[in-house]
Coordinates of C-alpha atoms in Angstrom, one line a residue:
X158 CA 0.0 0.0 0.0
X159 CA 3.1 2.3 0.2
X160 CA 2.7 4.2 -3.1
X161 CA -1.0 4.7 -2.6
X162 CA -0.5 5.8 1.0
X163 CA 2.1 8.3 -0.1
X164 CA -0.2 9.8 -2.7
X165 CA -3.1 9.9 -0.1
X166 CA -0.9 11.9 2.3
X167 CA 0.3 14.2 -0.5
X168 CA -3.2 14.9 -1.6
X169 CA -4.2 15.6 2.0
X170 CA -1.4 18.2 2.4
X171 CA -2.1 19.9 -0.9
X172 CA -5.9 20.1 -0.3
X173 CA -5.4 21.4 3.3
X174 CA -3.0 24.1 2.1
X175 CA -5.0 25.3 -0.9
X176 CA -8.7 24.8 -0.2
X177 CA -10.5 26.1 2.8
X178 CA -13.1 23.7 4.4
X179 CA -16.8 24.2 3.8
X180 CA -17.6 25.1 7.4
X181 CA -15.0 27.8 7.5
X182 CA -16.2 29.3 4.2
X183 CA -19.7 29.5 5.6
X184 CA -18.5 31.2 8.7
X185 CA -16.5 33.8 6.7
X186 CA -19.5 34.4 4.4
X187 CA -21.7 35.0 7.5
X188 CA -19.1 37.4 8.9
X189 CA -18.9 39.3 5.6
X190 CA -22.7 39.7 5.5
X191 CA -22.6 41.5 8.9
X192 CA -20.2 44.2 7.9
X193 CA -21.3 47.6 6.5
X194 CA -20.0 48.3 3.0
X195 CA -17.2 50.9 2.9
X196 CA -15.6 49.9 6.2
X197 CA -12.1 48.6 6.7
X198 CA -13.6 45.3 7.9
X199 CA -15.6 45.0 4.7
X200 CA -12.6 45.7 2.6
X201 CA -10.6 43.1 4.6
X202 CA -13.3 40.4 4.1
X203 CA -13.6 41.2 0.4
X204 CA -9.8 40.7 0.0
X205 CA -10.1 37.4 2.1
X206 CA -12.9 36.0 0.0
X207 CA -11.1 37.0 -3.2
X208 CA -8.0 35.3 -1.9
X209 CA -9.9 32.1 -1.1
X210 CA -11.2 32.0 -4.7
X211 CA -7.7 32.6 -6.1
X212 CA -6.2 29.8 -4.0
X213 CA -8.9 27.5 -5.3
X214 CA -8.2 28.4 -8.9
X215 CA -4.4 28.4 -8.6
X216 CA -4.2 25.3 -6.4
X217 CA -1.7 27.4 -4.3
X218 CA -1.4 28.1 -0.6
X219 CA -4.2 30.2 0.9
X220 CA -1.6 31.7 3.2
X221 CA 2.2 31.7 2.7
X222 CA 2.8 30.6 6.3
X223 CA 1.9 27.0 6.1
X224 CA 2.9 26.7 9.7
X225 CA 3.7 23.5 11.6
X226 CA 2.1 20.6 9.9
X227 CA 0.3 18.6 12.6
X228 CA -1.2 15.2 11.8
X229 CA -3.6 13.3 14.0
X230 CA -3.8 9.7 12.9
X231 CA -6.0 6.9 14.1
X232 CA -5.1 3.4 13.0
X233 CA -6.6 -0.1 13.3
X234 CA -4.6 -2.5 15.5
X235 CA -1.9 -4.1 13.5
X236 CA -1.4 -1.3 11.0
X237 CA 2.3 -0.3 10.6
X238 CA 2.6 3.2 11.9
X239 CA 6.3 3.4 10.9
X240 CA 5.2 3.1 7.2
X241 CA 2.6 5.8 7.7
X242 CA 5.2 8.1 9.1
X243 CA 7.5 7.4 6.2
X244 CA 4.7 8.2 3.8
X245 CA 4.0 11.5 5.6
X246 CA 7.7 12.5 5.4
X247 CA 7.8 11.8 1.7
X248 CA 4.6 13.7 1.1
X249 CA 5.8 16.7 3.2
X250 CA 9.1 16.9 1.2
X251 CA 7.3 16.6 -2.2
X252 CA 4.7 19.2 -1.2
X253 CA 7.5 21.6 -0.2
X254 CA 9.3 21.1 -3.6
X255 CA 6.0 21.8 -5.4
X256 CA 5.4 25.0 -3.5
X257 CA 2.3 23.8 -1.6
X258 CA 4.2 24.2 1.7
X259 CA 6.7 26.9 2.6
X260 CA 10.0 25.5 4.0
X261 CA 9.4 26.2 7.7
X262 CA 11.6 23.8 9.7
X263 CA 14.4 25.8 11.3
X264 CA 17.2 24.6 13.6
X265 CA 16.5 26.4 16.9
X266 CA 20.2 26.8 17.7
X267 CA 21.8 27.6 14.4
X268 CA 18.8 29.2 12.6
X269 CA 19.5 26.9 9.5
X270 CA 16.4 26.1 7.5
X271 CA 16.3 22.4 6.4
X272 CA 14.6 23.5 3.2
X273 CA 12.2 20.5 3.1
X274 CA 10.1 20.9 6.2
X275 CA 11.8 17.9 7.8
X276 CA 13.8 18.0 11.0
X277 CA 13.8 17.3 14.7
X278 CA 10.1 17.6 15.8
X279 CA 8.8 18.5 12.3
X280 CA 6.2 17.6 11.2
X281 CA 4.2 16.7 14.3
X282 CA 2.5 13.3 14.1
X283 CA 0.3 11.9 16.8
X284 CA -0.9 8.3 16.6
X285 CA -3.8 6.6 18.3
X286 CA -5.1 3.1 17.9
X287 CA -8.8 2.3 17.5
X288 CA -11.0 -0.7 16.6
X289 CA -12.4 0.6 13.3
X290 CA -11.0 -1.1 10.2
X291 CA -9.9 2.1 8.4
X292 CA -7.2 4.8 9.0
X293 CA -8.5 8.3 10.0
X294 CA -5.9 10.9 9.0
X295 CA -6.4 14.6 9.9
X296 CA -4.1 17.6 9.3
X297 CA -4.0 21.1 10.5
X298 CA -1.7 23.8 9.2
X299 CA -1.5 26.5 11.9
X300 CA 0.6 29.5 11.0
X301 CA 3.1 31.2 13.3
X302 CA 1.2 34.5 13.6
X303 CA -1.8 32.8 15.3
X304 CA 0.4 30.3 17.1
X305 CA 2.2 33.2 18.8
X306 CA -1.2 34.4 20.2
X307 CA -1.8 31.1 22.0
X308 CA -2.0 31.8 25.7
X309 CA -2.2 29.7 29.0
X310 CA -3.7 30.9 32.3
X311 CA -3.0 29.4 35.7
X312 CA -6.0 30.0 38.0
X313 CA -6.5 31.9 40.2
X314 CA -5.1 35.0 38.4
X315 CA -5.8 38.7 37.9
X316 CA -6.8 39.7 34.3
X317 CA -6.6 43.1 32.8
X318 CA -10.1 44.5 32.5
X319 CA -11.8 41.5 34.2
X320 CA -10.3 41.4 37.6
X321 CA -9.8 38.1 39.5
X322 CA -10.5 34.8 37.7
X323 CA -11.1 32.0 40.2
X324 CA -11.0 28.2 39.9
X325 CA -14.5 27.8 38.6
X326 CA -16.5 28.1 35.3
X327 CA -16.8 31.8 35.7
X328 CA -13.0 32.1 36.0
X329 CA -12.6 30.0 32.9
X330 CA -15.1 32.3 31.1
X331 CA -12.9 35.3 32.0
X332 CA -9.8 33.6 30.7
X333 CA -11.4 32.8 27.4
X334 CA -12.7 36.3 26.9
X335 CA -9.3 37.8 27.8
X336 CA -7.6 35.5 25.3
X337 CA -9.6 37.0 22.5
X338 CA -8.8 40.5 23.7
X339 CA -5.1 39.9 24.0
X340 CA -4.9 38.5 20.4
X341 CA -6.3 41.7 18.9
X342 CA -5.6 41.5 15.1
X343 CA -2.2 40.0 15.4
X344 CA -3.4 36.4 14.9
X345 CA -5.2 37.4 11.7
X346 CA -8.7 37.8 13.1
X347 CA -11.5 36.9 12.8
X348 CA -10.2 33.7 14.4
X349 CA -11.2 30.4 15.9
X350 CA -10.2 29.4 19.4
X351 CA -9.7 25.9 20.9
X352 CA -9.8 25.9 24.7
X353 CA -8.4 23.2 26.9
X354 CA -9.5 23.2 30.6
X355 CA -7.4 21.2 33.0
X356 CA -4.5 18.9 32.5
X357 CA -0.9 20.0 33.0
X358 CA 0.8 22.7 30.9
X359 CA 1.6 20.2 28.1
X360 CA -1.7 18.3 28.0
X361 CA -3.7 21.5 28.4
X362 CA -2.3 22.9 25.2
X363 CA -2.7 19.6 23.4
X364 CA -6.3 19.5 24.4
X365 CA -6.8 23.1 23.2
X366 CA -5.3 22.3 19.8
X367 CA -7.3 19.1 19.6
X368 CA -10.5 21.2 19.7
X369 CA -9.5 22.8 16.4
X370 CA -10.1 19.5 14.7
X371 CA -13.8 19.8 15.5
X372 CA -16.3 21.1 13.0
X373 CA -17.5 24.7 13.5
X374 CA -21.0 23.4 13.2
X375 CA -20.9 20.7 15.9
X376 CA -22.5 21.0 19.4
X377 CA -20.6 20.2 22.6
X378 CA -22.0 17.1 24.3
X379 CA -21.2 18.7 27.7
X380 CA -24.0 21.1 28.5
X381 CA -21.8 23.4 30.6
X382 CA -19.2 23.7 27.9
X383 CA -21.9 24.2 25.2
X384 CA -23.2 27.1 27.2
X385 CA -19.7 28.5 27.6
X386 CA -19.1 28.2 23.8
X387 CA -22.3 30.0 23.0
X388 CA -21.6 32.7 25.5
X389 CA -18.1 33.4 24.1
X390 CA -19.4 33.5 20.5
X391 CA -22.1 36.0 21.4
X392 CA -20.0 38.3 23.6
X393 CA -16.5 38.1 22.1
X394 CA -17.9 39.7 19.0
X395 CA -19.0 42.6 21.0
X396 CA -15.4 43.6 21.7
X397 CA -15.2 45.4 18.3
X398 CA -11.7 44.1 17.4
X399 CA -13.0 42.9 14.0
X400 CA -11.2 41.5 11.0
X401 CA -7.4 42.2 11.1
X402 CA -8.0 44.2 14.2
X403 CA -9.5 47.0 12.1
X404 CA -12.7 47.2 14.2
X405 CA -15.9 45.6 13.1
X406 CA -18.7 43.2 13.9
X407 CA -16.9 39.9 13.8
X408 CA -13.9 39.1 15.9
X409 CA -14.4 35.3 16.4
X410 CA -15.6 32.7 13.9
X411 CA -15.7 29.8 16.4
X412 CA -15.0 28.7 20.0
X413 CA -14.6 25.0 20.9
X414 CA -13.9 23.9 24.5
X415 CA -12.7 20.6 26.0
X416 CA -12.0 19.5 29.5
X417 CA -9.8 16.9 31.2
X418 CA -8.9 16.2 34.8
X419 CA -6.1 18.1 36.6
X420 CA -4.1 17.6 39.8
X421 CA -5.2 19.6 42.9
X422 CA -2.4 22.1 42.8
X423 CA -2.8 23.1 39.2
X424 CA -5.7 24.7 37.3
X425 CA -4.7 25.6 33.7
X426 CA -6.9 27.2 31.0
X427 CA -5.1 26.8 27.6
X428 CA -6.2 28.6 24.5
X429 CA -5.0 27.8 20.9
X430 CA -5.8 30.7 18.6
X431 CA -6.3 30.0 14.9
X432 CA -6.4 32.6 12.2
X433 CA -9.3 33.0 9.7
X434 CA -7.3 30.8 7.3
X435 CA -8.4 27.8 9.3
X436 CA -6.7 25.0 7.3
X437 CA -7.7 21.6 8.6
X438 CA -9.0 18.6 6.6
X439 CA -9.1 14.9 7.0
X440 CA -9.4 11.6 5.1
X441 CA -10.5 8.1 5.6
X442 CA -7.9 5.6 4.2
X443 CA -8.4 2.0 3.3
X444 CA -6.0 0.2 5.7
X445 CA -5.2 -2.5 3.2
X446 CA -4.6 -0.4 0.0
X447 CA -3.7 3.1 1.3
X448 CA -6.3 4.7 -1.0
X449 CA -8.6 7.5 0.2
X450 CA -12.1 6.3 0.6
X451 CA -13.7 9.5 2.0
X452 CA -12.9 13.2 2.6
X453 CA -13.9 14.6 6.0
X454 CA -15.3 18.1 6.8
X455 CA -17.5 18.0 3.7
X456 CA -20.9 18.5 5.3
X457 CA -23.2 21.3 4.3
X458 CA -23.1 23.9 1.6
X459 CA -19.9 25.1 -0.1
X460 CA -19.9 28.9 -0.6
X461 CA -18.8 30.2 -3.9
X462 CA -17.0 33.5 -3.5
X463 CA -16.6 34.1 -7.3
X464 CA -18.3 37.4 -7.9
X465 CA -19.1 39.1 -4.6
X466 CA -15.4 39.8 -3.6
X467 CA -14.8 42.1 -6.5
X468 CA -18.2 43.9 -6.0
X469 CA -17.4 44.5 -2.3
X470 CA -14.0 45.9 -3.1
X471 CA -15.5 48.3 -5.6
X472 CA -17.9 49.6 -2.9
X473 CA -15.0 50.2 -0.5
X474 CA -12.9 51.9 -3.1
X475 CA -15.6 54.4 -3.8
X476 CA -15.8 55.4 -0.1
X477 CA -12.2 55.6 0.9
X478 CA -9.4 58.1 0.1
X479 CA -6.7 56.4 -2.0
X480 CA -3.1 57.4 -2.4
X481 CA -0.7 55.9 -5.0
X482 CA 3.0 55.5 -3.9
X483 CA 6.1 54.5 -5.7
X484 CA 9.5 54.3 -4.1
X485 CA 11.7 56.2 -3.5
X486 CA 9.2 58.0 -1.2
X487 CA 9.8 61.4 0.2
X488 CA 9.2 62.5 3.8
X489 CA 6.7 65.0 2.5
X490 CA 4.6 62.3 0.9
X491 CA 4.6 60.3 4.1
X492 CA 3.6 63.3 6.2
X493 CA 0.5 63.7 4.0
X494 CA -0.8 60.2 4.9
X495 CA -3.3 59.7 7.7
X496 CA -4.6 56.6 9.5
X497 CA -7.4 55.2 7.4
X498 CA -6.0 56.1 4.0
X499 CA -5.8 53.2 1.5
X500 CA -2.4 53.1 -0.2
X501 CA -1.8 51.5 -3.6
X502 CA 1.9 50.8 -4.2
X503 CA 3.6 50.4 -7.6
X504 CA 7.3 49.7 -8.1
X505 CA 9.9 48.2 -5.8
X506 CA 9.6 46.8 -2.2
X507 CA 12.0 44.5 -0.3
X508 CA 11.0 41.7 2.1
X509 CA 12.5 41.7 5.6
X510 CA 11.6 39.5 8.6
X511 CA 13.2 38.5 11.8
X512 CA 16.6 37.4 10.5
X513 CA 16.9 40.5 8.2
X514 CA 16.1 43.0 11.0
X515 CA 18.6 41.4 13.4
X516 CA 21.2 41.4 10.6
X517 CA 20.7 45.0 9.7
X518 CA 21.3 46.2 13.3
X519 CA 25.0 45.4 12.9
X520 CA 25.5 45.2 9.1
X521 CA 25.0 47.4 6.0
X522 CA 22.0 46.7 3.9
X523 CA 22.7 44.8 0.6
X524 CA 20.7 47.5 -1.3
X525 CA 20.1 51.2 -0.9
X526 CA 17.0 51.4 1.3
X527 CA 16.7 55.2 1.4
X528 CA 13.1 56.1 0.7
X529 CA 12.2 52.5 0.2
X530 CA 9.5 50.1 1.5
X531 CA 10.1 47.0 3.6
X532 CA 7.5 44.2 3.5
X533 CA 7.3 41.9 6.5
X534 CA 6.8 38.8 4.4
X535 CA 8.2 35.3 4.1
X536 CA 7.0 34.2 0.7
X537 CA 6.6 30.8 -0.9
X538 CA 9.0 30.8 -3.9
X539 CA 9.5 28.5 -6.8
X540 CA 11.8 28.5 -9.9
X541 CA 10.3 28.3 -13.3
X542 CA 11.7 26.2 -16.2
X543 CA 14.2 28.9 -17.0
X544 CA 15.5 28.9 -13.5
X545 CA 14.0 32.3 -12.6
X546 CA 12.3 32.8 -9.2
X547 CA 8.6 33.3 -9.1
X548 CA 6.3 34.1 -6.2
X549 CA 3.8 31.3 -5.3
X550 CA 2.3 33.0 -2.1
X551 CA 3.2 36.3 -0.4
X552 CA 1.0 37.6 2.4
X553 CA 2.3 39.7 5.3
X554 CA 3.7 38.2 8.5
X555 CA 2.9 39.5 12.1
X556 CA 4.9 42.7 12.5
X557 CA 5.1 43.0 16.3
X558 CA 8.1 40.6 16.4
X559 CA 10.2 43.4 14.8
X560 CA 9.3 46.0 17.4
X561 CA 12.7 45.9 19.1
X562 CA 14.4 46.7 15.7
X563 CA 12.0 48.5 13.4
X564 CA 12.3 52.2 14.5
X565 CA 16.2 52.0 14.6
X566 CA 16.3 50.3 11.2
X567 CA 14.1 52.8 9.6
X568 CA 16.1 55.7 10.9
X569 CA 19.5 54.1 10.1
X570 CA 18.7 53.3 6.4
X571 CA 16.0 56.0 5.6
X572 CA 13.2 53.5 5.1
X573 CA 9.9 55.4 4.7
X574 CA 7.2 52.7 4.8
X575 CA 6.8 49.3 6.4
X576 CA 4.1 46.8 5.4
X577 CA 2.9 44.0 7.7
X578 CA 0.0 42.9 9.7
X579 CA -1.3 43.3 13.2
X580 CA 0.4 46.7 13.9
X581 CA 3.5 47.6 16.0
X582 CA 4.1 49.2 19.4
X583 CA 5.0 52.5 20.9
X584 CA 8.7 52.4 20.0
X585 CA 7.9 52.1 16.3
X586 CA 5.1 54.7 16.5
X587 CA 7.6 57.2 18.1
X588 CA 10.1 56.5 15.3
X589 CA 7.5 57.0 12.6
X590 CA 6.7 60.4 14.1
X591 CA 10.3 61.4 14.5
X592 CA 11.7 60.1 11.2
X593 CA 8.7 60.5 8.9
X594 CA 7.5 57.0 8.4
X595 CA 4.3 55.1 8.0
X596 CA 3.0 51.6 8.8
X597 CA 0.8 49.9 6.2
X598 CA -1.4 47.0 7.2
X599 CA -1.9 44.4 4.5
X600 CA -4.5 41.7 4.9
X601 CA -3.1 38.7 6.7
X602 CA -3.4 35.4 5.0
X603 CA -4.2 36.9 1.6
X604 CA -1.2 35.2 0.0
X605 CA -2.6 34.7 -3.4
X606 CA -4.1 38.2 -3.6
X607 CA -0.8 39.8 -3.0
X608 CA 1.3 37.3 -5.0
X609 CA -0.9 38.4 -8.0
X610 CA 0.3 42.0 -7.4
X611 CA 4.0 41.0 -7.7
X612 CA 5.0 41.3 -11.3
X613 CA 8.6 40.2 -11.1
X614 CA 11.4 39.1 -8.7
X615 CA 14.3 41.5 -9.4
X616 CA 16.8 39.8 -7.1
X617 CA 17.4 38.3 -3.7
X618 CA 20.0 38.8 -1.0
X619 CA 20.9 37.0 2.3
X620 CA 19.8 33.6 1.1
X621 CA 21.8 32.1 3.9
X622 CA 18.8 32.8 6.1
X623 CA 16.6 30.5 4.1
X624 CA 13.8 31.3 1.6
X625 CA 11.3 32.8 4.1
X626 CA 13.9 35.0 5.8
X627 CA 15.9 36.2 2.7
X628 CA 15.5 39.7 1.3
X629 CA 13.5 39.4 -1.9
X630 CA 13.5 42.4 -4.3
X631 CA 9.9 42.5 -5.6
X632 CA 8.4 44.7 -8.3
X633 CA 4.7 45.2 -7.6
X634 CA 1.7 46.8 -9.2
X635 CA -1.6 47.7 -7.5
X636 CA -0.4 46.4 -4.1
X637 CA -3.0 47.7 -1.6
X638 CA -2.7 48.3 2.1
X639 CA -4.2 50.5 4.8
X640 CA -2.4 53.2 6.8
X641 CA -2.9 52.1 10.4
X642 CA 0.1 54.0 12.0
X643 CA 1.0 57.4 10.7
X644 CA 3.8 60.0 11.2
X645 CA 1.6 62.1 13.4
X646 CA 1.5 59.8 16.4
X647 CA -1.8 58.1 15.4
X648 CA -2.3 54.3 15.7
X649 CA -5.5 52.4 14.8
X650 CA -4.1 49.4 16.7
X651 CA -3.7 51.4 19.9
X652 CA -7.2 52.9 19.5
X653 CA -8.8 49.5 18.9
X654 CA -6.9 48.0 21.9
X655 CA -8.1 50.8 24.1
X656 CA -11.8 50.6 23.0
X657 CA -11.9 46.8 23.2
X658 CA -10.4 46.9 26.7
X659 CA -13.2 49.2 27.7
X660 CA -15.8 46.8 26.2
X661 CA -14.1 43.9 27.9
X662 CA -14.6 45.5 31.3
X663 CA -18.4 45.1 30.9
X664 CA -17.9 41.3 31.2
X665 CA -16.3 41.5 34.7
X666 CA -19.4 40.5 36.7
X667 CA -20.2 36.8 37.3
X668 CA -22.3 34.9 34.8
X669 CA -21.9 31.2 35.6
X670 CA -22.7 30.2 39.2

């Protein structure tokens, strides 16, 4: 069954990376219907739905960050799990070569990228035996931006805006509400949260991530947890964080909660935050042949986003001030921009993530960055038949990781604009004001949408850091982003954080007895 099994695992990886499940599509469509035309949230959801459609058509990654592949495999007694693991390793390597996965396996000590998504601890494969006669294989691709917004609480504790959370259901409620608030837009909201109650620090997080394998449409068999899930879904969306943290009606697409026993001294509430690009699928495999017999998560209607995305974008464009920029950009041009402006970029931009920012603190830049644009992005790259690089997926990464470096780097090299997602902190905001810079928020997860704006790859530097961390020279056309931090000390992210904290405080009083 080896060849058939390898193909089955490859197909599972490709389908998970490129095609959003039906239940997630319905949730996004429902969120889109709630937003008022012309708002930043409406624009974001229009881009998201267009991106989903493009990923379908291109059979390319929905998001460039294909995350840590995590497999959950159930096998009949007697099935060789070692052969399954070998088939998964082969499929992971092939999918990476084919640009369906970004090479994401990095040596934690040296920083070296394996280039094939294989290495110590990657991918994650969890086996379980059962008495059915078929193999159940499920995969989730959870990107780093949302993984970094996971959070674990040890009860009792004090929570900003909510006060004391005790060792009871109401304390758990406060933790879950706080987890949504603390994520803001940095995990690519609107998101889905898996919550694990109990266990130790390890099993609590495992339980939380396990909840993300549930369907958004299922009902919790535990009445108390069902009530908690419904409460969170109703009230988390009142926080006003919205899509991408831009404000809006939908902050959360789903909440799934599980519980296990704990020891008397410990009471953990663990939350796994997943972005809107909720990529998880599953298959049933014939244990004798290795062939796929059924695809999972296929219940219900499949939403077709074909036409409505473009229509929604047109409505937004007609109601928003648009500015066209092309590097090199002057300080005067930057000073004219205000929070809320929609910027369309033509010409050159340069990618720069964690390794690049650290490198630039003590080294010269490989290109002249004066007046230029840095894009916080780790793209999926492929070579064409002529050996030239092309972009397969290129959405923004979470910018807050660069907060220790960004302001200093902008001033040192004369960079005028930074593109990313989720916003940045007070140090960067102060530098934007002093230096004359701007932060532009692109739509997280929209890797196909932005890849389509990249017309050519003009070069690459610092490839020793690996494909995601190298500095790619990209020529773009019609690349759209929103000004969310300007050179006048204004930050949409700080404003939404403040307003959502004020709204969070209304959930301080007990609800569950």
